Amino acid sequence: MVFTFKMQVAVDYLVAREPVFQFIIDQHGWPIVPMRPQGFATLVLLILEQQVSIDSAKATYLKIQDCVKDITPEYLAVLTDETYRMLGVSRQKTSYIKGLAQKIIDKEFSVEALAQMTADQARNSLIQIKGIGHWTIDIYLMFALQAPDIIPLGDIAVVNTFKELFDLHTREQMFERAQNWQPHRSMATFILWHHYLRSRGRQISYTY
């Protein structure tokens, strides 16, 4: 991915305030900035990614995609629970996906409207939906809406990297450290993920 001027500004800001970010870039190169399309399909993928690996969730998502004509609320709302089970979706995540789909069909929730909201407004809208918690919201805000100032402290890779690089072990300590990275905490998160993956010899594709 080509780094834009806006991304470069964010990185320059961060490395001036946190020398370890420059160390990560020197060691591993520029971070990947994940982007996903806005909409229902991305929320479905994020529900599938909850508490499992990205690769595992992507495999399940592709099975669903092969099963239906399109990843839309209309198709996924009527897919039977048995079909979801055969595709590898847990009972709990099935209920989350179908519940989200039905809310969109019933016009109780609009994915498109999120793009016109502030990050806090979008969070308040999404948190009302069963099965969508703060981790899912954080990732949607960063990946789909390109919100610039998110720090997902519910993400295990972010938490482990805080422990490793800064010897911080409580959420409060991590949040306080990240306050220094405003208003570019999303880019800081991408750099932390970059270190986490590359230092373990791993690489992830965020596209689908």
PDB file of C-alpha atoms in Angstrom:
ATOM      1  CA  MET A   1       0.000   0.000   0.000  1.00  0.00           C
ATOM      2  CA  VAL A   2       1.322   3.437  -0.945  1.00  0.00           C
ATOM      3  CA  PHE A   3       1.785   5.718   2.019  1.00  0.00           C
ATOM      4  CA  THR A   4      -0.158   8.956   1.618  1.00  0.00           C
ATOM      5  CA  PHE A   5       0.963  12.367   2.821  1.00  0.00           C
ATOM      6  CA  LYS A   6      -1.640  12.178   5.596  1.00  0.00           C
ATOM      7  CA  MET A   7      -0.209   8.860   6.792  1.00  0.00           C
ATOM      8  CA  GLN A   8       3.310  10.265   6.680  1.00  0.00           C
ATOM      9  CA  VAL A   9       2.265  13.219   8.824  1.00  0.00           C
ATOM     10  CA  ALA A  10       0.801  10.833  11.405  1.00  0.00           C
ATOM     11  CA  VAL A  11       3.971   8.707  11.503  1.00  0.00           C
ATOM     12  CA  ASP A  12       6.208  11.766  11.802  1.00  0.00           C
ATOM     13  CA  TYR A  13       4.090  13.034  14.681  1.00  0.00           C
ATOM     14  CA  LEU A  14       4.277   9.698  16.496  1.00  0.00           C
ATOM     15  CA  VAL A  15       7.997   9.025  16.114  1.00  0.00           C
ATOM     16  CA  ALA A  16       8.713  12.506  17.466  1.00  0.00           C
ATOM     17  CA  ARG A  17       6.846  11.585  20.652  1.00  0.00           C
ATOM     18  CA  GLU A  18       7.609   7.871  20.977  1.00  0.00           C
ATOM     19  CA  PRO A  19      11.136   6.803  19.936  1.00  0.00           C
ATOM     20  CA  VAL A  20      10.147   3.128  19.949  1.00  0.00           C
ATOM     21  CA  PHE A  21       7.980   3.758  16.889  1.00  0.00           C
ATOM     22  CA  GLN A  22      11.047   4.814  14.927  1.00  0.00           C
ATOM     23  CA  PHE A  23      12.791   1.652  16.139  1.00  0.00           C
ATOM     24  CA  ILE A  24       9.912  -0.484  14.845  1.00  0.00           C
ATOM     25  CA  ILE A  25       9.973   1.208  11.448  1.00  0.00           C
ATOM     26  CA  ASP A  26      13.762   0.882  11.236  1.00  0.00           C
ATOM     27  CA  GLN A  27      13.498  -2.814  12.074  1.00  0.00           C
ATOM     28  CA  HIS A  28      10.417  -3.806  10.099  1.00  0.00           C
ATOM     29  CA  GLY A  29       9.685  -1.072   7.562  1.00  0.00           C
ATOM     30  CA  TRP A  30       6.462   0.871   7.112  1.00  0.00           C
ATOM     31  CA  PRO A  31       3.360  -0.500   8.791  1.00  0.00           C
ATOM     32  CA  ILE A  32       0.429  -1.887   6.875  1.00  0.00           C
ATOM     33  CA  VAL A  33      -2.613   0.376   7.062  1.00  0.00           C
ATOM     34  CA  PRO A  34      -5.614  -1.972   6.817  1.00  0.00           C
ATOM     35  CA  MET A  35      -8.649  -0.798   4.884  1.00  0.00           C
ATOM     36  CA  ARG A  36     -11.957  -2.535   4.336  1.00  0.00           C
ATOM     37  CA  PRO A  37     -15.117  -1.344   2.584  1.00  0.00           C
ATOM     38  CA  GLN A  38     -17.860   0.240   4.636  1.00  0.00           C
ATOM     39  CA  GLY A  39     -21.022  -1.765   5.043  1.00  0.00           C
ATOM     40  CA  PHE A  40     -22.790  -4.855   6.270  1.00  0.00           C
ATOM     41  CA  ALA A  41     -20.306  -7.355   4.800  1.00  0.00           C
ATOM     42  CA  THR A  42     -17.409  -5.917   6.786  1.00  0.00           C
ATOM     43  CA  LEU A  43     -19.430  -6.039  10.015  1.00  0.00           C
ATOM     44  CA  VAL A  44     -20.221  -9.701   9.301  1.00  0.00           C
ATOM     45  CA  LEU A  45     -16.528 -10.446   8.813  1.00  0.00           C
ATOM     46  CA  LEU A  46     -15.657  -8.661  12.055  1.00  0.00           C
ATOM     47  CA  ILE A  47     -18.250 -10.684  13.963  1.00  0.00           C
ATOM     48  CA  LEU A  48     -16.648 -13.835  12.549  1.00  0.00           C
ATOM     49  CA  GLU A  49     -13.205 -12.550  13.609  1.00  0.00           C
ATOM     50  CA  GLN A  50     -14.196 -12.180  17.248  1.00  0.00           C
ATOM     51  CA  GLN A  51     -11.903 -14.376  19.395  1.00  0.00           C
ATOM     52  CA  VAL A  52     -10.528 -16.358  16.441  1.00  0.00           C
ATOM     53  CA  SER A  53      -7.691 -15.823  13.984  1.00  0.00           C
ATOM     54  CA  ILE A  54      -8.177 -13.587  10.966  1.00  0.00           C
ATOM     55  CA  ASP A  55      -7.355 -16.484   8.632  1.00  0.00           C
ATOM     56  CA  SER A  56      -9.941 -18.750  10.263  1.00  0.00           C
ATOM     57  CA  ALA A  57     -12.629 -16.074  10.096  1.00  0.00           C
ATOM     58  CA  LYS A  58     -11.786 -15.299   6.474  1.00  0.00           C
ATOM     59  CA  ALA A  59     -12.154 -18.979   5.539  1.00  0.00           C
ATOM     60  CA  THR A  60     -15.605 -19.075   7.132  1.00  0.00           C
ATOM     61  CA  TYR A  61     -16.593 -15.798   5.478  1.00  0.00           C
ATOM     62  CA  LEU A  62     -15.614 -17.162   2.060  1.00  0.00           C
ATOM     63  CA  LYS A  63     -17.742 -20.267   2.687  1.00  0.00           C
ATOM     64  CA  ILE A  64     -20.724 -18.031   3.392  1.00  0.00           C
ATOM     65  CA  GLN A  65     -19.945 -16.011   0.291  1.00  0.00           C
ATOM     66  CA  ASP A  66     -19.890 -19.181  -1.809  1.00  0.00           C
ATOM     67  CA  CYS A  67     -23.222 -20.262  -0.312  1.00  0.00           C
ATOM     68  CA  VAL A  68     -25.218 -17.114  -1.049  1.00  0.00           C
ATOM     69  CA  LYS A  69     -25.414 -14.794  -4.037  1.00  0.00           C
ATOM     70  CA  ASP A  70     -24.167 -11.838  -2.030  1.00  0.00           C
ATOM     71  CA  ILE A  71     -23.346 -10.921   1.560  1.00  0.00           C
ATOM     72  CA  THR A  72     -26.450  -8.824   2.166  1.00  0.00           C
ATOM     73  CA  PRO A  73     -28.891  -8.588   5.087  1.00  0.00           C
ATOM     74  CA  GLU A  74     -31.660 -10.058   2.928  1.00  0.00           C
ATOM     75  CA  TYR A  75     -29.703 -13.229   2.165  1.00  0.00           C
ATOM     76  CA  LEU A  76     -28.116 -13.748   5.565  1.00  0.00           C
ATOM     77  CA  ALA A  77     -31.290 -13.113   7.559  1.00  0.00           C
ATOM     78  CA  VAL A  78     -33.031 -16.098   5.980  1.00  0.00           C
ATOM     79  CA  LEU A  79     -30.091 -18.502   5.919  1.00  0.00           C
ATOM     80  CA  THR A  80     -31.004 -21.358   8.253  1.00  0.00           C
ATOM     81  CA  ASP A  81     -29.178 -22.000  11.495  1.00  0.00           C
ATOM     82  CA  GLU A  82     -28.307 -25.456  10.192  1.00  0.00           C
ATOM     83  CA  THR A  83     -26.669 -23.933   7.129  1.00  0.00           C
ATOM     84  CA  TYR A  84     -24.655 -21.561   9.291  1.00  0.00           C
ATOM     85  CA  ARG A  85     -23.536 -24.509  11.387  1.00  0.00           C
ATOM     86  CA  MET A  86     -22.442 -26.435   8.291  1.00  0.00           C
ATOM     87  CA  LEU A  87     -20.467 -23.395   7.175  1.00  0.00           C
ATOM     88  CA  GLY A  88     -18.593 -23.344  10.471  1.00  0.00           C
ATOM     89  CA  VAL A  89     -20.391 -20.460  12.200  1.00  0.00           C
ATOM     90  CA  SER A  90     -21.089 -20.917  15.910  1.00  0.00           C
ATOM     91  CA  ARG A  91     -24.627 -20.697  17.239  1.00  0.00           C
ATOM     92  CA  GLN A  92     -23.803 -17.451  19.049  1.00  0.00           C
ATOM     93  CA  LYS A  93     -22.275 -15.739  16.019  1.00  0.00           C
ATOM     94  CA  THR A  94     -25.171 -16.965  13.884  1.00  0.00           C
ATOM     95  CA  SER A  95     -27.572 -15.138  16.184  1.00  0.00           C
ATOM     96  CA  TYR A  96     -25.417 -12.007  16.021  1.00  0.00           C
ATOM     97  CA  ILE A  97     -25.269 -11.986  12.221  1.00  0.00           C
ATOM     98  CA  LYS A  98     -28.962 -12.692  11.779  1.00  0.00           C
ATOM     99  CA  GLY A  99     -29.865 -10.121  14.416  1.00  0.00           C
ATOM    100  CA  LEU A 100     -27.774  -7.442  12.690  1.00  0.00           C
ATOM    101  CA  ALA A 101     -29.267  -8.353   9.311  1.00  0.00           C
ATOM    102  CA  GLN A 102     -32.816  -8.129  10.655  1.00  0.00           C
ATOM    103  CA  LYS A 103     -32.211  -4.727  12.249  1.00  0.00           C
ATOM    104  CA  ILE A 104     -31.040  -3.404   8.890  1.00  0.00           C
ATOM    105  CA  ILE A 105     -34.004  -4.934   7.077  1.00  0.00           C
ATOM    106  CA  ASP A 106     -36.391  -3.457   9.652  1.00  0.00           C
ATOM    107  CA  LYS A 107     -34.654  -0.074   9.262  1.00  0.00           C
ATOM    108  CA  GLU A 108     -33.773  -0.015  12.954  1.00  0.00           C
ATOM    109  CA  PHE A 109     -30.110   0.455  12.045  1.00  0.00           C
ATOM    110  CA  SER A 110     -28.298   1.967   9.058  1.00  0.00           C
ATOM    111  CA  VAL A 111     -24.716   1.012   8.279  1.00  0.00           C
ATOM    112  CA  GLU A 112     -24.485   3.783   5.700  1.00  0.00           C
ATOM    113  CA  ALA A 113     -25.374   6.419   8.301  1.00  0.00           C
ATOM    114  CA  LEU A 114     -22.232   5.594  10.310  1.00  0.00           C
ATOM    115  CA  ALA A 115     -20.055   7.359   7.758  1.00  0.00           C
ATOM    116  CA  GLN A 116     -21.791  10.655   8.550  1.00  0.00           C
ATOM    117  CA  MET A 117     -21.257  10.336  12.307  1.00  0.00           C
ATOM    118  CA  THR A 118     -18.395  11.187  14.612  1.00  0.00           C
ATOM    119  CA  ALA A 119     -16.493   8.220  16.025  1.00  0.00           C
ATOM    120  CA  ASP A 120     -18.355   8.544  19.333  1.00  0.00           C
ATOM    121  CA  GLN A 121     -21.725   8.729  17.611  1.00  0.00           C
ATOM    122  CA  ALA A 122     -20.928   5.663  15.510  1.00  0.00           C
ATOM    123  CA  ARG A 123     -19.830   3.798  18.625  1.00  0.00           C
ATOM    124  CA  ASN A 124     -23.045   4.677  20.433  1.00  0.00           C
ATOM    125  CA  SER A 125     -25.062   3.425  17.468  1.00  0.00           C
ATOM    126  CA  LEU A 126     -23.160   0.167  17.017  1.00  0.00           C
ATOM    127  CA  ILE A 127     -22.998  -0.749  20.706  1.00  0.00           C
ATOM    128  CA  GLN A 128     -26.797  -1.083  20.719  1.00  0.00           C
ATOM    129  CA  ILE A 129     -26.542  -4.161  18.482  1.00  0.00           C
ATOM    130  CA  LYS A 130     -26.215  -7.492  20.248  1.00  0.00           C
ATOM    131  CA  GLY A 131     -22.875  -9.131  19.521  1.00  0.00           C
ATOM    132  CA  ILE A 132     -21.097  -5.927  18.542  1.00  0.00           C
ATOM    133  CA  GLY A 133     -18.786  -4.821  21.326  1.00  0.00           C
ATOM    134  CA  HIS A 134     -16.037  -2.265  21.594  1.00  0.00           C
ATOM    135  CA  TRP A 135     -13.372  -4.378  19.846  1.00  0.00           C
ATOM    136  CA  THR A 136     -15.599  -4.859  16.795  1.00  0.00           C
ATOM    137  CA  ILE A 137     -16.472  -1.165  16.829  1.00  0.00           C
ATOM    138  CA  ASP A 138     -12.834  -0.094  17.125  1.00  0.00           C
ATOM    139  CA  ILE A 139     -11.798  -2.204  14.157  1.00  0.00           C
ATOM    140  CA  TYR A 140     -14.718  -1.031  12.016  1.00  0.00           C
ATOM    141  CA  LEU A 141     -13.928   2.582  12.856  1.00  0.00           C
ATOM    142  CA  MET A 142     -10.268   2.140  11.917  1.00  0.00           C
ATOM    143  CA  PHE A 143     -10.567  -0.170   8.900  1.00  0.00           C
ATOM    144  CA  ALA A 144     -13.811   0.971   7.259  1.00  0.00           C
ATOM    145  CA  LEU A 145     -14.297   4.554   8.424  1.00  0.00           C
ATOM    146  CA  GLN A 146     -10.579   5.423   8.692  1.00  0.00           C
ATOM    147  CA  ALA A 147     -11.112   7.047  12.095  1.00  0.00           C
ATOM    148  CA  PRO A 148      -7.685   8.468  12.984  1.00  0.00           C
ATOM    149  CA  ASP A 149      -7.682   8.331  16.771  1.00  0.00           C
ATOM    150  CA  ILE A 150      -8.653   4.847  17.985  1.00  0.00           C
ATOM    151  CA  ILE A 151      -6.672   2.668  20.405  1.00  0.00           C
ATOM    152  CA  PRO A 152      -8.280  -0.801  20.717  1.00  0.00           C
ATOM    153  CA  LEU A 153      -7.251  -1.905  24.187  1.00  0.00           C
ATOM    154  CA  GLY A 154      -9.516  -4.931  23.835  1.00  0.00           C
ATOM    155  CA  ASP A 155      -7.187  -6.334  21.186  1.00  0.00           C
ATOM    156  CA  ILE A 156      -4.847  -9.009  22.551  1.00  0.00           C
ATOM    157  CA  ALA A 157      -2.031  -8.168  20.119  1.00  0.00           C
ATOM    158  CA  VAL A 158      -2.113  -4.507  21.131  1.00  0.00           C
ATOM    159  CA  VAL A 159      -2.152  -5.401  24.828  1.00  0.00           C
ATOM    160  CA  ASN A 160       0.732  -7.860  24.475  1.00  0.00           C
ATOM    161  CA  THR A 161       2.772  -5.316  22.534  1.00  0.00           C
ATOM    162  CA  PHE A 162       2.231  -2.700  25.221  1.00  0.00           C
ATOM    163  CA  LYS A 163       3.530  -5.198  27.776  1.00  0.00           C
ATOM    164  CA  GLU A 164       6.502  -6.116  25.627  1.00  0.00           C
ATOM    165  CA  LEU A 165       7.625  -2.654  24.549  1.00  0.00           C
ATOM    166  CA  PHE A 166       6.607  -0.453  27.464  1.00  0.00           C
ATOM    167  CA  ASP A 167       6.368  -2.870  30.413  1.00  0.00           C
ATOM    168  CA  LEU A 168       2.812  -1.692  31.044  1.00  0.00           C
ATOM    169  CA  HIS A 169       0.347  -4.218  32.397  1.00  0.00           C
ATOM    170  CA  THR A 170      -2.944  -2.507  33.181  1.00  0.00           C
ATOM    171  CA  ARG A 171      -5.490  -0.991  30.840  1.00  0.00           C
ATOM    172  CA  GLU A 172      -5.229   2.290  32.731  1.00  0.00           C
ATOM    173  CA  GLN A 173      -1.455   2.472  32.203  1.00  0.00           C
ATOM    174  CA  MET A 174      -1.821   1.666  28.515  1.00  0.00           C
ATOM    175  CA  PHE A 175      -4.552   4.223  28.010  1.00  0.00           C
ATOM    176  CA  GLU A 176      -2.481   6.888  29.751  1.00  0.00           C
ATOM    177  CA  ARG A 177       0.575   6.152  27.579  1.00  0.00           C
ATOM    178  CA  ALA A 178      -1.565   6.282  24.444  1.00  0.00           C
ATOM    179  CA  GLN A 179      -2.901   9.703  25.403  1.00  0.00           C
ATOM    180  CA  ASN A 180       0.460  11.064  24.216  1.00  0.00           C
ATOM    181  CA  TRP A 181      -0.281   9.727  20.724  1.00  0.00           C
ATOM    182  CA  GLN A 182      -3.460  11.701  20.135  1.00  0.00           C
ATOM    183  CA  PRO A 183      -4.794  12.524  17.570  1.00  0.00           C
ATOM    184  CA  HIS A 184      -3.084   9.658  15.697  1.00  0.00           C
ATOM    185  CA  ARG A 185      -3.722   6.650  17.906  1.00  0.00           C
ATOM    186  CA  SER A 186      -5.008   4.574  14.990  1.00  0.00           C
ATOM    187  CA  MET A 187      -1.658   4.883  13.206  1.00  0.00           C
ATOM    188  CA  ALA A 188       0.068   4.068  16.488  1.00  0.00           C
ATOM    189  CA  THR A 189      -2.052   0.914  16.645  1.00  0.00           C
ATOM    190  CA  PHE A 190      -1.013  -0.054  13.107  1.00  0.00           C
ATOM    191  CA  ILE A 191       2.636   0.351  14.093  1.00  0.00           C
ATOM    192  CA  LEU A 192       2.135  -1.786  17.218  1.00  0.00           C
ATOM    193  CA  TRP A 193       0.416  -4.504  15.160  1.00  0.00           C
ATOM    194  CA  HIS A 194       3.230  -4.307  12.630  1.00  0.00           C
ATOM    195  CA  HIS A 195       5.790  -4.975  15.361  1.00  0.00           C
ATOM    196  CA  TYR A 196       3.709  -7.763  16.886  1.00  0.00           C
ATOM    197  CA  LEU A 197       3.413  -9.642  13.595  1.00  0.00           C
ATOM    198  CA  ARG A 198       6.868  -9.070  12.121  1.00  0.00           C
ATOM    199  CA  SER A 199       8.709  -9.869  15.345  1.00  0.00           C
ATOM    200  CA  ARG A 200       6.915 -13.228  15.290  1.00  0.00           C
ATOM    201  CA  GLY A 201       7.568 -13.863  11.608  1.00  0.00           C
ATOM    202  CA  ARG A 202       3.884 -13.532  10.765  1.00  0.00           C
ATOM    203  CA  GLN A 203       2.053 -11.726   8.018  1.00  0.00           C
ATOM    204  CA  ILE A 204      -1.668 -11.131   7.699  1.00  0.00           C
ATOM    205  CA  SER A 205      -3.841 -10.123   4.763  1.00  0.00           C
ATOM    206  CA  TYR A 206      -6.690  -7.916   5.948  1.00  0.00           C
ATOM    207  CA  THR A 207      -8.491  -7.995   2.601  1.00  0.00           C
ATOM    208  CA  TYR A 208     -11.125 -10.521   1.571  1.00  0.00           C
TER     209      TYR A 208
END
